[in-house]
mmCIF file with all atom_site columns, N, CA, C and O in Angstrom:
data_model
loop_
_atom_site.group_PDB
_atom_site.id
_atom_site.type_symbol
_atom_site.label_atom_id
_atom_site.label_alt_id
_atom_site.label_comp_id
_atom_site.label_asym_id
_atom_site.label_entity_id
_atom_site.label_seq_id
_atom_site.pdbx_PDB_ins_code
_atom_site.Cartn_x
_atom_site.Cartn_y
_atom_site.Cartn_z
_atom_site.occupancy
_atom_site.B_iso_or_equiv
_atom_site.pdbx_formal_charge
_atom_site.auth_seq_id
_atom_site.auth_comp_id
_atom_site.auth_asym_id
_atom_site.auth_atom_id
_atom_site.pdbx_PDB_model_num
ATOM 1   N N  . MET A 1 1  ? -12.142 14.413  17.216  1.00 0.00 ? 1  MET A N  1
ATOM 2   C CA . MET A 1 1  ? -11.654 13.049  16.159  1.00 0.00 ? 1  MET A CA 1
ATOM 3   C C  . MET A 1 1  ? -12.546 12.519  15.630  1.00 0.00 ? 1  MET A C  1
ATOM 4   O O  . MET A 1 1  ? -12.934 11.841  15.899  1.00 0.00 ? 1  MET A O  1
ATOM 5   N N  . GLN A 1 2  ? -13.222 12.803  13.892  1.00 0.00 ? 2  GLN A N  1
ATOM 6   C CA . GLN A 1 2  ? -14.533 12.162  13.851  1.00 0.00 ? 2  GLN A CA 1
ATOM 7   C C  . GLN A 1 2  ? -13.300 11.083  12.798  1.00 0.00 ? 2  GLN A C  1
ATOM 8   O O  . GLN A 1 2  ? -12.690 11.079  11.793  1.00 0.00 ? 2  GLN A O  1
ATOM 9   N N  . ILE A 1 3  ? -13.616 9.693   12.528  1.00 0.00 ? 3  ILE A N  1
ATOM 10  C CA . ILE A 1 3  ? -12.741 8.507   11.783  1.00 0.00 ? 3  ILE A CA 1
ATOM 11  C C  . ILE A 1 3  ? -13.471 7.780   10.085  1.00 0.00 ? 3  ILE A C  1
ATOM 12  O O  . ILE A 1 3  ? -14.572 7.747   11.087  1.00 0.00 ? 3  ILE A O  1
ATOM 13  N N  . ASN A 1 4  ? -12.987 8.370   9.536   1.00 0.00 ? 4  ASN A N  1
ATOM 14  C CA . ASN A 1 4  ? -13.751 7.903   8.493   1.00 0.00 ? 4  ASN A CA 1
ATOM 15  C C  . ASN A 1 4  ? -13.841 6.356   8.359   1.00 0.00 ? 4  ASN A C  1
ATOM 16  O O  . ASN A 1 4  ? -12.364 6.160   7.932   1.00 0.00 ? 4  ASN A O  1
ATOM 17  N N  . THR A 1 5  ? -15.407 6.298   8.091   1.00 0.00 ? 5  THR A N  1
ATOM 18  C CA . THR A 1 5  ? -15.091 4.363   7.718   1.00 0.00 ? 5  THR A CA 1
ATOM 19  C C  . THR A 1 5  ? -14.179 3.760   6.594   1.00 0.00 ? 5  THR A C  1
ATOM 20  O O  . THR A 1 5  ? -13.236 2.917   6.213   1.00 0.00 ? 5  THR A O  1
ATOM 21  N N  . LEU A 1 6  ? -14.237 5.111   4.976   1.00 0.00 ? 6  LEU A N  1
ATOM 22  C CA . LEU A 1 6  ? -13.983 4.818   4.036   1.00 0.00 ? 6  LEU A CA 1
ATOM 23  C C  . LEU A 1 6  ? -11.981 4.526   4.292   1.00 0.00 ? 6  LEU A C  1
ATOM 24  O O  . LEU A 1 6  ? -11.787 3.928   3.954   1.00 0.00 ? 6  LEU A O  1
ATOM 25  N N  . GLU A 1 7  ? -12.285 5.734   4.713   1.00 0.00 ? 7  GLU A N  1
ATOM 26  C CA . GLU A 1 7  ? -10.235 5.730   5.505   1.00 0.00 ? 7  GLU A CA 1
ATOM 27  C C  . GLU A 1 7  ? -9.854  4.529   5.618   1.00 0.00 ? 7  GLU A C  1
ATOM 28  O O  . GLU A 1 7  ? -8.511  3.520   5.696   1.00 0.00 ? 7  GLU A O  1
ATOM 29  N N  . ILE A 1 8  ? -10.551 3.883   7.046   1.00 0.00 ? 8  ILE A N  1
ATOM 30  C CA . ILE A 1 8  ? -9.881  2.684   7.515   1.00 0.00 ? 8  ILE A CA 1
ATOM 31  C C  . ILE A 1 8  ? -10.291 1.190   6.970   1.00 0.00 ? 8  ILE A C  1
ATOM 32  O O  . ILE A 1 8  ? -9.497  0.668   6.433   1.00 0.00 ? 8  ILE A O  1
ATOM 33  N N  . VAL A 1 9  ? -11.693 1.270   6.008   1.00 0.00 ? 9  VAL A N  1
ATOM 34  C CA . VAL A 1 9  ? -11.530 0.429   4.696   1.00 0.00 ? 9  VAL A CA 1
ATOM 35  C C  . VAL A 1 9  ? -10.113 0.377   3.585   1.00 0.00 ? 9  VAL A C  1
ATOM 36  O O  . VAL A 1 9  ? -9.298  -0.657  3.827   1.00 0.00 ? 9  VAL A O  1
ATOM 37  N N  . ILE A 1 10 ? -9.670  1.547   3.334   1.00 0.00 ? 10 ILE A N  1
ATOM 38  C CA . ILE A 1 10 ? -8.471  1.580   3.136   1.00 0.00 ? 10 ILE A CA 1
ATOM 39  C C  . ILE A 1 10 ? -7.259  1.399   3.220   1.00 0.00 ? 10 ILE A C  1
ATOM 40  O O  . ILE A 1 10 ? -6.376  0.684   2.288   1.00 0.00 ? 10 ILE A O  1
ATOM 41  N N  . VAL A 1 11 ? -7.052  1.697   4.298   1.00 0.00 ? 11 VAL A N  1
ATOM 42  C CA . VAL A 1 11 ? -5.703  1.468   5.305   1.00 0.00 ? 11 VAL A CA 1
ATOM 43  C C  . VAL A 1 11 ? -6.010  -0.323  5.327   1.00 0.00 ? 11 VAL A C  1
ATOM 44  O O  . VAL A 1 11 ? -5.006  -1.216  5.275   1.00 0.00 ? 11 VAL A O  1
ATOM 45  N N  . ILE A 1 12 ? -7.267  -1.022  5.108   1.00 0.00 ? 12 ILE A N  1
ATOM 46  C CA . ILE A 1 12 ? -7.412  -3.114  5.661   1.00 0.00 ? 12 ILE A CA 1
ATOM 47  C C  . ILE A 1 12 ? -7.259  -2.757  4.714   1.00 0.00 ? 12 ILE A C  1
ATOM 48  O O  . ILE A 1 12 ? -6.438  -4.618  4.427   1.00 0.00 ? 12 ILE A O  1
ATOM 49  N N  . VAL A 1 13 ? -8.008  -2.598  3.598   1.00 0.00 ? 13 VAL A N  1
ATOM 50  C CA . VAL A 1 13 ? -7.824  -3.386  2.066   1.00 0.00 ? 13 VAL A CA 1
ATOM 51  C C  . VAL A 1 13 ? -5.813  -3.535  1.667   1.00 0.00 ? 13 VAL A C  1
ATOM 52  O O  . VAL A 1 13 ? -5.929  -4.361  1.003   1.00 0.00 ? 13 VAL A O  1
ATOM 53  N N  . LEU A 1 14 ? -5.229  -2.561  2.177   1.00 0.00 ? 14 LEU A N  1
ATOM 54  C CA . LEU A 1 14 ? -3.856  -2.190  1.501   1.00 0.00 ? 14 LEU A CA 1
ATOM 55  C C  . LEU A 1 14 ? -3.050  -2.620  2.446   1.00 0.00 ? 14 LEU A C  1
ATOM 56  O O  . LEU A 1 14 ? -2.097  -3.763  1.935   1.00 0.00 ? 14 LEU A O  1
ATOM 57  N N  . ALA A 1 15 ? -3.166  -2.600  3.917   1.00 0.00 ? 15 ALA A N  1
ATOM 58  C CA . ALA A 1 15 ? -2.547  -3.799  5.047   1.00 0.00 ? 15 ALA A CA 1
ATOM 59  C C  . ALA A 1 15 ? -2.564  -5.144  4.090   1.00 0.00 ? 15 ALA A C  1
ATOM 60  O O  . ALA A 1 15 ? -1.898  -6.542  4.583   1.00 0.00 ? 15 ALA A O  1
ATOM 61  N N  . LEU A 1 16 ? -3.993  -5.844  4.316   1.00 0.00 ? 16 LEU A N  1
ATOM 62  C CA . LEU A 1 16 ? -4.029  -7.351  3.333   1.00 0.00 ? 16 LEU A CA 1
ATOM 63  C C  . LEU A 1 16 ? -3.407  -7.674  2.145   1.00 0.00 ? 16 LEU A C  1
ATOM 64  O O  . LEU A 1 16 ? -3.119  -8.296  1.580   1.00 0.00 ? 16 LEU A O  1
ATOM 65  N N  . ALA A 1 17 ? -3.309  -6.265  1.335   1.00 0.00 ? 17 ALA A N  1
ATOM 66  C CA . ALA A 1 17 ? -2.913  -6.414  -0.291  1.00 0.00 ? 17 ALA A CA 1
ATOM 67  C C  . ALA A 1 17 ? -1.280  -6.627  0.077   1.00 0.00 ? 17 ALA A C  1
ATOM 68  O O  . ALA A 1 17 ? -0.646  -7.858  -0.646  1.00 0.00 ? 17 ALA A O  1
ATOM 69  N N  . LEU A 1 18 ? -1.148  -6.099  1.293   1.00 0.00 ? 18 LEU A N  1
ATOM 70  C CA . LEU A 1 18 ? 0.706   -6.173  1.294   1.00 0.00 ? 18 LEU A CA 1
ATOM 71  C C  . LEU A 1 18 ? 0.455   -7.821  2.397   1.00 0.00 ? 18 LEU A C  1
ATOM 72  O O  . LEU A 1 18 ? 2.106   -8.279  1.912   1.00 0.00 ? 18 LEU A O  1
ATOM 73  N N  . VAL A 1 19 ? 0.077   -8.298  2.929   1.00 0.00 ? 19 VAL A N  1
ATOM 74  C CA . VAL A 1 19 ? 0.285   -9.568  3.564   1.00 0.00 ? 19 VAL A CA 1
ATOM 75  C C  . VAL A 1 19 ? 0.808   -10.616 2.375   1.00 0.00 ? 19 VAL A C  1
ATOM 76  O O  . VAL A 1 19 ? 1.106   -11.224 2.318   1.00 0.00 ? 19 VAL A O  1
ATOM 77  N N  . ILE A 1 20 ? -0.651  -10.322 1.360   1.00 0.00 ? 20 ILE A N  1
ATOM 78  C CA . ILE A 1 20 ? -0.952  -11.508 0.714   1.00 0.00 ? 20 ILE A CA 1
ATOM 79  C C  . ILE A 1 20 ? 0.381   -11.102 -0.287  1.00 0.00 ? 20 ILE A C  1
ATOM 80  O O  . ILE A 1 20 ? 1.171   -12.786 -0.815  1.00 0.00 ? 20 ILE A O  1
ATOM 81  N N  . TRP A 1 21 ? 1.029   -9.630  -0.917  1.00 0.00 ? 21 TRP A N  1
ATOM 82  C CA . TRP A 1 21 ? 1.858   -10.553 -1.806  1.00 0.00 ? 21 TRP A CA 1
ATOM 83  C C  . TRP A 1 21 ? 3.178   -10.546 -1.039  1.00 0.00 ? 21 TRP A C  1
ATOM 84  O O  . TRP A 1 21 ? 3.558   -11.644 -1.914  1.00 0.00 ? 21 TRP A O  1
ATOM 85  N N  . LEU A 1 22 ? 3.634   -10.393 0.513   1.00 0.00 ? 22 LEU A N  1
ATOM 86  C CA . LEU A 1 22 ? 4.254   -10.514 0.892   1.00 0.00 ? 22 LEU A CA 1
ATOM 87  C C  . LEU A 1 22 ? 4.176   -12.146 1.172   1.00 0.00 ? 22 LEU A C  1
ATOM 88  O O  . LEU A 1 22 ? 5.975   -13.411 1.272   1.00 0.00 ? 22 LEU A O  1
ATOM 89  N N  . VAL A 1 23 ? 3.452   -12.233 1.184   1.00 0.00 ? 23 VAL A N  1
ATOM 90  C CA . VAL A 1 23 ? 3.790   -14.300 0.927   1.00 0.00 ? 23 VAL A CA 1
ATOM 91  C C  . VAL A 1 23 ? 3.482   -15.344 -0.154  1.00 0.00 ? 23 VAL A C  1
ATOM 92  O O  . VAL A 1 23 ? 4.011   -16.050 0.011   1.00 0.00 ? 23 VAL A O  1
ATOM 93  N N  . ILE A 1 24 ? 2.999   -14.323 -0.881  1.00 0.00 ? 24 ILE A N  1
ATOM 94  C CA . ILE A 1 24 ? 3.391   -14.589 -2.636  1.00 0.00 ? 24 ILE A CA 1
ATOM 95  C C  . ILE A 1 24 ? 4.990   -14.695 -2.896  1.00 0.00 ? 24 ILE A C  1
ATOM 96  O O  . ILE A 1 24 ? 5.640   -16.125 -3.047  1.00 0.00 ? 24 ILE A O  1
ATOM 97  N N  . ARG A 1 25 ? 5.563   -13.788 -2.270  1.00 0.00 ? 25 ARG A N  1
ATOM 98  C CA . ARG A 1 25 ? 6.515   -13.521 -2.710  1.00 0.00 ? 25 ARG A CA 1
ATOM 99  C C  . ARG A 1 25 ? 8.067   -14.588 -1.581  1.00 0.00 ? 25 ARG A C  1
ATOM 100 O O  . ARG A 1 25 ? 8.950   -15.814 -2.060  1.00 0.00 ? 25 ARG A O  1
ATOM 101 N N  . ASN A 1 26 ? 7.127   -14.690 -0.461  1.00 0.00 ? 26 ASN A N  1
ATOM 102 C CA . ASN A 1 26 ? 7.862   -15.581 0.007   1.00 0.00 ? 26 ASN A CA 1
ATOM 103 C C  . ASN A 1 26 ? 7.880   -17.074 -0.195  1.00 0.00 ? 26 ASN A C  1
ATOM 104 O O  . ASN A 1 26 ? 9.118   -17.886 -0.093  1.00 0.00 ? 26 ASN A O  1
ATOM 105 N N  . ARG A 1 27 ? 6.809   -17.384 -0.363  1.00 0.00 ? 27 ARG A N  1
ATOM 106 C CA . ARG A 1 27 ? 6.883   -18.982 -1.220  1.00 0.00 ? 27 ARG A CA 1
ATOM 107 C C  . ARG A 1 27 ? 7.576   -18.554 -2.828  1.00 0.00 ? 27 ARG A C  1
ATOM 108 O O  . ARG A 1 27 ? 7.928   -19.629 -2.279  1.00 0.00 ? 27 ARG A O  1
ATOM 109 N N  . LYS A 1 28 ? 7.779   -18.131 -2.975  1.00 0.00 ? 28 LYS A N  1
ATOM 110 C CA . LYS A 1 28 ? 8.437   -17.952 -4.437  1.00 0.00 ? 28 LYS A CA 1
ATOM 111 C C  . LYS A 1 28 ? 9.789   -18.433 -4.676  1.00 0.00 ? 28 LYS A C  1
ATOM 112 O O  . LYS A 1 28 ? 10.762  -18.932 -4.997  1.00 0.00 ? 28 LYS A O  1
ATOM 113 N N  . ASP A 1 29 ? 10.517  -17.880 -3.437  1.00 0.00 ? 29 ASP A N  1
ATOM 114 C CA . ASP A 1 29 ? 11.846  -17.290 -2.472  1.00 0.00 ? 29 ASP A CA 1
ATOM 115 C C  . ASP A 1 29 ? 11.833  -18.944 -1.828  1.00 0.00 ? 29 ASP A C  1
ATOM 116 O O  . ASP A 1 29 ? 13.318  -19.497 -2.568  1.00 0.00 ? 29 ASP A O  1
ATOM 117 N N  . GLU A 1 30 ? 10.896  -19.633 -1.400  1.00 0.00 ? 30 GLU A N  1
ATOM 118 C CA . GLU A 1 30 ? 11.468  -20.750 -1.021  1.00 0.00 ? 30 GLU A CA 1
ATOM 119 C C  . GLU A 1 30 ? 11.282  -21.668 -1.831  1.00 0.00 ? 30 GLU A C  1
ATOM 120 O O  . GLU A 1 30 ? 12.782  -22.314 -1.306  1.00 0.00 ? 30 GLU A O  1
ATOM 121 N N  . ASP A 1 31 ? 10.785  -21.840 -2.997  1.00 0.00 ? 31 ASP A N  1
ATOM 122 C CA . ASP A 1 31 ? 11.033  -23.127 -3.900  1.00 0.00 ? 31 ASP A CA 1
ATOM 123 C C  . ASP A 1 31 ? 12.454  -22.616 -4.610  1.00 0.00 ? 31 ASP A C  1
ATOM 124 O O  . ASP A 1 31 ? 12.599  -24.049 -4.384  1.00 0.00 ? 31 ASP A O  1
ATOM 125 N N  . ALA A 1 32 ? 12.843  -20.914 -4.822  1.00 0.00 ? 32 ALA A N  1
ATOM 126 C CA . ALA A 1 32 ? 13.759  -21.216 -5.668  1.00 0.00 ? 32 ALA A CA 1
ATOM 127 C C  . ALA A 1 32 ? 15.081  -21.638 -4.179  1.00 0.00 ? 32 ALA A C  1
ATOM 128 O O  . ALA A 1 32 ? 16.026  -22.379 -4.847  1.00 0.00 ? 32 ALA A O  1
ATOM 129 N N  . PHE A 1 33 ? 14.870  -21.121 -3.260  1.00 0.00 ? 33 PHE A N  1
ATOM 130 C CA . PHE A 1 33 ? 15.631  -21.693 -2.231  1.00 0.00 ? 33 PHE A CA 1
ATOM 131 C C  . PHE A 1 33 ? 16.027  -23.174 -2.177  1.00 0.00 ? 33 PHE A C  1
ATOM 132 O O  . PHE A 1 33 ? 17.122  -23.836 -2.204  1.00 0.00 ? 33 PHE A O  1
ATOM 133 N N  . LYS A 1 34 ? 14.268  -24.308 -2.463  1.00 0.00 ? 34 LYS A N  1
ATOM 134 C CA . LYS A 1 34 ? 15.152  -25.328 -1.709  1.00 0.00 ? 34 LYS A CA 1
ATOM 135 C C  . LYS A 1 34 ? 15.394  -26.005 -3.945  1.00 0.00 ? 34 LYS A C  1
ATOM 136 O O  . LYS A 1 34 ? 15.875  -27.142 -3.116  1.00 0.00 ? 34 LYS A O  1
ATOM 137 N N  . LYS A 1 35 ? 14.895  -25.864 -4.722  1.00 0.00 ? 35 LYS A N  1
ATOM 138 C CA . LYS A 1 35 ? 16.070  -26.006 -5.457  1.00 0.00 ? 35 LYS A CA 1
ATOM 139 C C  . LYS A 1 35 ? 17.018  -25.524 -5.826  1.00 0.00 ? 35 LYS A C  1
ATOM 140 O O  . LYS A 1 35 ? 17.890  -26.263 -6.105  1.00 0.00 ? 35 LYS A O  1
ATOM 141 N N  . ASP A 1 36 ? 17.585  -24.269 -5.381  1.00 0.00 ? 36 ASP A N  1
ATOM 142 C CA . ASP A 1 36 ? 19.236  -24.455 -5.167  1.00 0.00 ? 36 ASP A CA 1
ATOM 143 C C  . ASP A 1 36 ? 19.265  -24.685 -4.501  1.00 0.00 ? 36 ASP A C  1
ATOM 144 O O  . ASP A 1 36 ? 20.730  -25.268 -4.465  1.00 0.00 ? 36 ASP A O  1
ATOM 145 N N  . GLU A 1 37 ? 19.507  -25.443 -3.635  1.00 0.00 ? 37 GLU A N  1
ATOM 146 C CA . GLU A 1 37 ? 19.841  -26.255 -2.322  1.00 0.00 ? 37 GLU A CA 1
ATOM 147 C C  . GLU A 1 37 ? 19.692  -27.858 -3.360  1.00 0.00 ? 37 GLU A C  1
ATOM 148 O O  . GLU A 1 37 ? 20.584  -28.780 -2.557  1.00 0.00 ? 37 GLU A O  1
ATOM 149 N N  . LEU A 1 38 ? 18.566  -28.542 -3.999  1.00 0.00 ? 38 LEU A N  1
ATOM 150 C CA . LEU A 1 38 ? 19.168  -29.393 -4.483  1.00 0.00 ? 38 LEU A CA 1
ATOM 151 C C  . LEU A 1 38 ? 19.887  -29.900 -5.396  1.00 0.00 ? 38 LEU A C  1
ATOM 152 O O  . LEU A 1 38 ? 21.046  -30.353 -5.527  1.00 0.00 ? 38 LEU A O  1
ATOM 153 N N  . GLU A 1 39 ? 20.528  -28.038 -5.726  1.00 0.00 ? 39 GLU A N  1
ATOM 154 C CA . GLU A 1 39 ? 21.681  -28.325 -7.312  1.00 0.00 ? 39 GLU A CA 1
ATOM 155 C C  . GLU A 1 39 ? 22.806  -28.129 -6.521  1.00 0.00 ? 39 GLU A C  1
ATOM 156 O O  . GLU A 1 39 ? 23.729  -28.775 -6.944  1.00 0.00 ? 39 GLU A O  1
ATOM 157 N N  . ASP A 1 40 ? 23.231  -27.520 -4.958  1.00 0.00 ? 40 ASP A N  1
ATOM 158 C CA . ASP A 1 40 ? 23.606  -27.902 -4.307  1.00 0.00 ? 40 ASP A CA 1
ATOM 159 C C  . ASP A 1 40 ? 24.675  -29.102 -3.675  1.00 0.00 ? 40 ASP A C  1
ATOM 160 O O  . ASP A 1 40 ? 25.761  -29.702 -3.743  1.00 0.00 ? 40 ASP A O  1
ATOM 161 N N  . SER A 1 41 ? 23.755  -29.925 -3.111  1.00 0.00 ? 41 SER A N  1
ATOM 162 C CA . SER A 1 41 ? 23.422  -30.936 -2.732  1.00 0.00 ? 41 SER A CA 1
ATOM 163 C C  . SER A 1 41 ? 24.203  -32.060 -3.780  1.00 0.00 ? 41 SER A C  1
ATOM 164 O O  . SER A 1 41 ? 25.077  -32.734 -3.247  1.00 0.00 ? 41 SER A O  1
ATOM 165 N N  . GLU A 1 42 ? 24.619  -32.162 -5.195  1.00 0.00 ? 42 GLU A N  1
ATOM 166 C CA . GLU A 1 42 ? 25.197  -32.665 -6.207  1.00 0.00 ? 42 GLU A CA 1
ATOM 167 C C  . GLU A 1 42 ? 26.570  -32.254 -6.280  1.00 0.00 ? 42 GLU A C  1
ATOM 168 O O  . GLU A 1 42 ? 27.376  -33.005 -6.243  1.00 0.00 ? 42 GLU A O  1
ATOM 169 N N  . PHE A 1 43 ? 26.667  -31.212 -5.535  1.00 0.00 ? 43 PHE A N  1
ATOM 170 C CA . PHE A 1 43 ? 28.369  -30.630 -5.246  1.00 0.00 ? 43 PHE A CA 1
ATOM 171 C C  . PHE A 1 43 ? 28.894  -31.321 -4.102  1.00 0.00 ? 43 PHE A C  1
ATOM 172 O O  . PHE A 1 43 ? 30.331  -31.371 -3.973  1.00 0.00 ? 43 PHE A O  1
ATOM 173 N N  . LEU A 1 44 ? 27.824  -31.187 -2.679  1.00 0.00 ? 44 LEU A N  1
ATOM 174 C CA . LEU A 1 44 ? 28.559  -31.892 -1.561  1.00 0.00 ? 44 LEU A CA 1
ATOM 175 C C  . LEU A 1 44 ? 28.363  -32.785 -1.433  1.00 0.00 ? 44 LEU A C  1
ATOM 176 O O  . LEU A 1 44 ? 29.870  -33.684 -0.763  1.00 0.00 ? 44 LEU A O  1
ATOM 177 N N  . GLU A 1 45 ? 27.779  -34.112 -2.491  1.00 0.00 ? 45 GLU A N  1
ATOM 178 C CA . GLU A 1 45 ? 27.429  -35.426 -2.143  1.00 0.00 ? 45 GLU A CA 1
ATOM 179 C C  . GLU A 1 45 ? 28.244  -35.954 -3.722  1.00 0.00 ? 45 GLU A C  1
ATOM 180 O O  . GLU A 1 45 ? 26.608  -36.034 -4.031  1.00 0.00 ? 45 GLU A O  1
ATOM 181 N N  . PRO A 1 46 ? 29.128  -35.839 -3.840  1.00 0.00 ? 46 PRO A N  1
ATOM 182 C CA . PRO A 1 46 ? 28.898  -36.575 -5.529  1.00 0.00 ? 46 PRO A CA 1
ATOM 183 C C  . PRO A 1 46 ? 28.669  -38.221 -5.712  1.00 0.00 ? 46 PRO A C  1
ATOM 184 O O  . PRO A 1 46 ? 28.906  -39.156 -4.347  1.00 0.00 ? 46 PRO A O  1
ATOM 185 N N  . GLN A 1 47 ? 27.696  -38.000 -6.162  1.00 0.00 ? 47 GLN A N  1
ATOM 186 C CA . GLN A 1 47 ? 27.221  -39.831 -6.682  1.00 0.00 ? 47 GLN A CA 1
ATOM 187 C C  . GLN A 1 47 ? 28.239  -40.795 -7.277  1.00 0.00 ? 47 GLN A C  1
ATOM 188 O O  . GLN A 1 47 ? 28.530  -40.086 -8.708  1.00 0.00 ? 47 GLN A O  1
ATOM 189 N N  . ASP A 1 48 ? 28.464  -41.613 -7.166  1.00 0.00 ? 48 ASP A N  1
ATOM 190 C CA . ASP A 1 48 ? 29.740  -42.913 -8.285  1.00 0.00 ? 48 ASP A CA 1
ATOM 191 C C  . ASP A 1 48 ? 28.055  -43.317 -8.950  1.00 0.00 ? 48 ASP A C  1
ATOM 192 O O  . ASP A 1 48 ? 27.468  -44.002 -8.447  1.00 0.00 ? 48 ASP A O  1
ATOM 193 N N  . PRO A 1 49 ? 28.467  -42.927 -10.319 1.00 0.00 ? 49 PRO A N  1
ATOM 194 C CA . PRO A 1 49 ? 27.437  -43.990 -11.182 1.00 0.00 ? 49 PRO A CA 1
ATOM 195 C C  . PRO A 1 49 ? 27.849  -45.172 -10.828 1.00 0.00 ? 49 PRO A C  1
ATOM 196 O O  . PRO A 1 49 ? 27.432  -46.038 -11.804 1.00 0.00 ? 49 PRO A O  1
ATOM 197 N N  . ASP A 1 50 ? 29.307  -45.846 -10.477 1.00 0.00 ? 50 ASP A N  1
ATOM 198 C CA . ASP A 1 50 ? 29.552  -47.442 -10.797 1.00 0.00 ? 50 ASP A CA 1
ATOM 199 C C  . ASP A 1 50 ? 28.894  -48.021 -8.971  1.00 0.00 ? 50 ASP A C  1
ATOM 200 O O  . ASP A 1 50 ? 28.378  -49.363 -9.504  1.00 0.00 ? 50 ASP A O  1
ATOM 201 N N  . LYS A 1 51 ? 28.666  -47.850 -8.492  1.00 0.00 ? 51 LYS A N  1
ATOM 202 C CA . LYS A 1 51 ? 27.891  -47.920 -7.717  1.00 0.00 ? 51 LYS A CA 1
ATOM 203 C C  . LYS A 1 51 ? 25.909  -48.151 -7.912  1.00 0.00 ? 51 LYS A C  1
ATOM 204 O O  . LYS A 1 51 ? 25.732  -48.960 -7.530  1.00 0.00 ? 51 LYS A O  1
ATOM 205 N N  . GLU A 1 52 ? 25.612  -47.402 -8.892  1.00 0.00 ? 52 GLU A N  1
ATOM 206 C CA . GLU A 1 52 ? 24.191  -48.093 -8.800  1.00 0.00 ? 52 GLU A CA 1
ATOM 207 C C  . GLU A 1 52 ? 24.144  -48.898 -9.910  1.00 0.00 ? 52 GLU A C  1
ATOM 208 O O  . GLU A 1 52 ? 23.726  -50.160 -9.704  1.00 0.00 ? 52 GLU A O  1
#
């Protein structure tokens, strides 16, 4: 059984591309979650304008 180095390189590049894509997507989702969490906190802890 002979392993072609070109095939190995292609698989490694595709795996790296998948990992990079997942990391970027996760960061976007995390930022959206934090933004949504901040907006939800306004509903959970209403601020009284007279106290300021």
